[in-house]
Coordinates of N, CA and C in Angstrom, one line a residue:
X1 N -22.8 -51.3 -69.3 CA -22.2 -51.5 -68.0 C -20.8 -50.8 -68.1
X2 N -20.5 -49.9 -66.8 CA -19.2 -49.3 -66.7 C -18.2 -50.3 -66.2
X3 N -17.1 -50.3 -66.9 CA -15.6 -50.9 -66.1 C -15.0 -50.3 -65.7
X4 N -14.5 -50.1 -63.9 CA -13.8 -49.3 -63.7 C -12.5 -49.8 -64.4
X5 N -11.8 -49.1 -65.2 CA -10.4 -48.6 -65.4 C -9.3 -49.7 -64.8
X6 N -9.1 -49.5 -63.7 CA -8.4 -50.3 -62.3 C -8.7 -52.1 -62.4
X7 N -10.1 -52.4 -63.4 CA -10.5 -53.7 -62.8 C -9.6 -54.6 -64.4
X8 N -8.7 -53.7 -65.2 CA -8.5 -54.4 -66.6 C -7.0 -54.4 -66.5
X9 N -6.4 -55.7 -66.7 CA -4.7 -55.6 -66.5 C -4.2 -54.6 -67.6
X10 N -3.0 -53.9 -66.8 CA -2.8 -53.2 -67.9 C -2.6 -53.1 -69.3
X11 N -1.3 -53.9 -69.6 CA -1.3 -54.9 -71.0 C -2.6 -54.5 -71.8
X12 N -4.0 -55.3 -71.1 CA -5.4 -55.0 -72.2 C -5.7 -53.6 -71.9
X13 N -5.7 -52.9 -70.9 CA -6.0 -51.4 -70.9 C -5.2 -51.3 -71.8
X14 N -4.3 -50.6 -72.2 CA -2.9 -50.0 -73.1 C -3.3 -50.4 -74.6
X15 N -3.9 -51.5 -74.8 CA -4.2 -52.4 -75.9 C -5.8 -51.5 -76.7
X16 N -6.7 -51.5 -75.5 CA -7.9 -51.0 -75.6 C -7.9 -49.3 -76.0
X17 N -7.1 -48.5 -75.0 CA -6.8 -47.3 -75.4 C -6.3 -46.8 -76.8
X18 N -4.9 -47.6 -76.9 CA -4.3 -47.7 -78.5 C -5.4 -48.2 -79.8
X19 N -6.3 -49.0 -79.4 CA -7.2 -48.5 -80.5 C -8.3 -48.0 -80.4
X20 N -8.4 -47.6 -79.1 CA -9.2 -46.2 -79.3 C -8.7 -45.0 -80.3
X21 N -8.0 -44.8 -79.8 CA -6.9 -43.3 -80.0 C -6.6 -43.7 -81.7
X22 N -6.5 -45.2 -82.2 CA -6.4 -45.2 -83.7 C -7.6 -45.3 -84.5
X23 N -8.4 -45.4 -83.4 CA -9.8 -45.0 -84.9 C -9.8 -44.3 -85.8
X24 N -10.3 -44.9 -86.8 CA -10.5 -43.8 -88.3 C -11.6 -42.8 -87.5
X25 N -11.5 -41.7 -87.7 CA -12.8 -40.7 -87.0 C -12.4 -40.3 -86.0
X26 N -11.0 -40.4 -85.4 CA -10.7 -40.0 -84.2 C -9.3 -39.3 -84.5
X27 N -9.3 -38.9 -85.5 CA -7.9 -38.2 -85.8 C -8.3 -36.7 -85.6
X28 N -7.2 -36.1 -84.4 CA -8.3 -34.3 -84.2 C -7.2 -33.3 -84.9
X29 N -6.7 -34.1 -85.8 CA -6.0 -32.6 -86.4 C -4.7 -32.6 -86.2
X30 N -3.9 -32.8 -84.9 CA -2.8 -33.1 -84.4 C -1.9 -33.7 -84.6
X31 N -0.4 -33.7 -84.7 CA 0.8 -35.0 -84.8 C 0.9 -35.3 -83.7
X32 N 0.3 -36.0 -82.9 CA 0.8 -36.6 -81.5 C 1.4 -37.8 -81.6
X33 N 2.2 -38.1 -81.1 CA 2.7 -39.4 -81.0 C 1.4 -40.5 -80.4
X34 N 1.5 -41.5 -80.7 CA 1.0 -42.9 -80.4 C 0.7 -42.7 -78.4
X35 N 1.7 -42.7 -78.0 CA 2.2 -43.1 -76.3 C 1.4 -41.2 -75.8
X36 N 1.8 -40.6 -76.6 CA 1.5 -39.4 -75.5 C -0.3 -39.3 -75.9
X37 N -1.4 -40.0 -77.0 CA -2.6 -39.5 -76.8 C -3.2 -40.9 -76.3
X38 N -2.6 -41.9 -76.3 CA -2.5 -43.0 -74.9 C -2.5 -42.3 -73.7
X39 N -1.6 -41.3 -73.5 CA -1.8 -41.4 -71.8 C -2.3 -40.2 -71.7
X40 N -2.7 -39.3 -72.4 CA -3.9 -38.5 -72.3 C -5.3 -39.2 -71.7
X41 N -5.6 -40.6 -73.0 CA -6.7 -40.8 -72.6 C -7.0 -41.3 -71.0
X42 N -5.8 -42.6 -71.0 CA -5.2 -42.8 -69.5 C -5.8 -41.8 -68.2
X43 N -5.4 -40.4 -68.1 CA -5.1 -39.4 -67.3 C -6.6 -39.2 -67.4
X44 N -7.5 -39.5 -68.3 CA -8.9 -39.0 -68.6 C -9.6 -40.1 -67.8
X45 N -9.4 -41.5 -67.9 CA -9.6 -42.2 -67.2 C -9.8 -42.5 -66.0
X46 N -8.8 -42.1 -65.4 CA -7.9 -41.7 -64.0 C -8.7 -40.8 -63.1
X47 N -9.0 -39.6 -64.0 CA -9.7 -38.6 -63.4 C -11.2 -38.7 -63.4
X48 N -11.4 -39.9 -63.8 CA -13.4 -39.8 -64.0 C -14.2 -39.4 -65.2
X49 N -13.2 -38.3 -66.0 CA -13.8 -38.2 -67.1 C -14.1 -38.7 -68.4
X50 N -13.2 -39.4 -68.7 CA -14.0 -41.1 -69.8 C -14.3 -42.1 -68.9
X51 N -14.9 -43.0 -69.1 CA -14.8 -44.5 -69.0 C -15.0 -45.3 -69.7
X52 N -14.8 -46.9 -69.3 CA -15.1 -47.7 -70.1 C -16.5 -48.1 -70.1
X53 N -17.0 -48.5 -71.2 CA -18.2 -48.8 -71.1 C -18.1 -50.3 -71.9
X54 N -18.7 -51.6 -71.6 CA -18.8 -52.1 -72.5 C -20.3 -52.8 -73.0
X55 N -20.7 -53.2 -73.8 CA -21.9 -53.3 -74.5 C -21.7 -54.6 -74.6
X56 N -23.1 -55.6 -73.8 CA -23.6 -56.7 -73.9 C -24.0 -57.2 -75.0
X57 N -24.6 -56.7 -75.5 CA -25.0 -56.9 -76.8 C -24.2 -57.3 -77.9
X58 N -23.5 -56.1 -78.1 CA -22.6 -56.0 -79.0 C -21.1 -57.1 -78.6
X59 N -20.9 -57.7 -77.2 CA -20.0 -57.8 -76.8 C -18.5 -57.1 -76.8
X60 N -18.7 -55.7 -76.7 CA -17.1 -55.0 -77.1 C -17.4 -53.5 -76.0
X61 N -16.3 -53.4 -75.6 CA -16.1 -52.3 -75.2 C -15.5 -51.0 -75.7
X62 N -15.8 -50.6 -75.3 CA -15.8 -48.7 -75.9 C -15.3 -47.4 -74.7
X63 N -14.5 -46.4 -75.2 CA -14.1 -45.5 -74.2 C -15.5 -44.4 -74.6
X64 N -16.0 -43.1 -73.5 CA -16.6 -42.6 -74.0 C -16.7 -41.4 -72.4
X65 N -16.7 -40.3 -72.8 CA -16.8 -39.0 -71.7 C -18.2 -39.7 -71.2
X66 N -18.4 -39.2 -69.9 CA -18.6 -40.0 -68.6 C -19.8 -39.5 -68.9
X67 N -20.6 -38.4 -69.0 CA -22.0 -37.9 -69.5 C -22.6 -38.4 -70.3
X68 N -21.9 -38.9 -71.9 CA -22.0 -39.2 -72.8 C -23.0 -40.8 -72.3
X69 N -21.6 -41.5 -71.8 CA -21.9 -43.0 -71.0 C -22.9 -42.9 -69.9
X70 N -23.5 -41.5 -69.5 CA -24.6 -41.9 -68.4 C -25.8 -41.5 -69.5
X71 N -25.6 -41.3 -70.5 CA -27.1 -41.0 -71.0 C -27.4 -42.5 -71.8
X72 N -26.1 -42.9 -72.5 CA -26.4 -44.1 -72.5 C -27.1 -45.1 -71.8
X73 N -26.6 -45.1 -71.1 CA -27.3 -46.0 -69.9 C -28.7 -45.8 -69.1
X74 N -28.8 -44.6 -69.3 CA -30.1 -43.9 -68.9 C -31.2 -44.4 -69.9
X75 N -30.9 -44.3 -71.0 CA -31.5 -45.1 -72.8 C -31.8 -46.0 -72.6
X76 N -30.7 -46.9 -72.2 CA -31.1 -48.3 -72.3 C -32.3 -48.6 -71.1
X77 N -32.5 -48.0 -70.3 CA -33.4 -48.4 -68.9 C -34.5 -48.3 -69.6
X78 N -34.7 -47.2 -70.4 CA -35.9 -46.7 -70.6 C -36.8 -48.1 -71.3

């Protein structure tokens, strides 16, 4: 199931992003500060190209490029 972005107070958005962006496996090489690959993701959000997705199952949500998140979902129908 997708969340739009907009439906999560910010506080838990900011919370959810920051550990996105700190996953082990999600380090791209870069010294970015904390706040500036937060509002990268943010801006990716914003624009339609991540979303949130979160998993029933699993109960947890997860960020993921918007393609990625429709084939998911396309999987699970099947």
């Amino acid at each position: 199931m997708i969340i739009p972005h907009e439906m999560i107070e910010p506080e838990t958005l900011k919370s959810l992003i920051e550990e996105f962006v700190s996953r082990e496996g999600t380090d791209n090489g870069y010294d970015e500060a904390l706040s500036t690959r937060v509002a990268q993701v943010l801006s990716r959000l914003k624009s339609g190209e991540m979303v949130i997705v979160f998993d029933q199952e699993s109960q947890t949500p997860n960020i993921l490029h918007k393609d990625v998140a429709k084939q998911i979902l396309i999987e699970q129908e099947v």
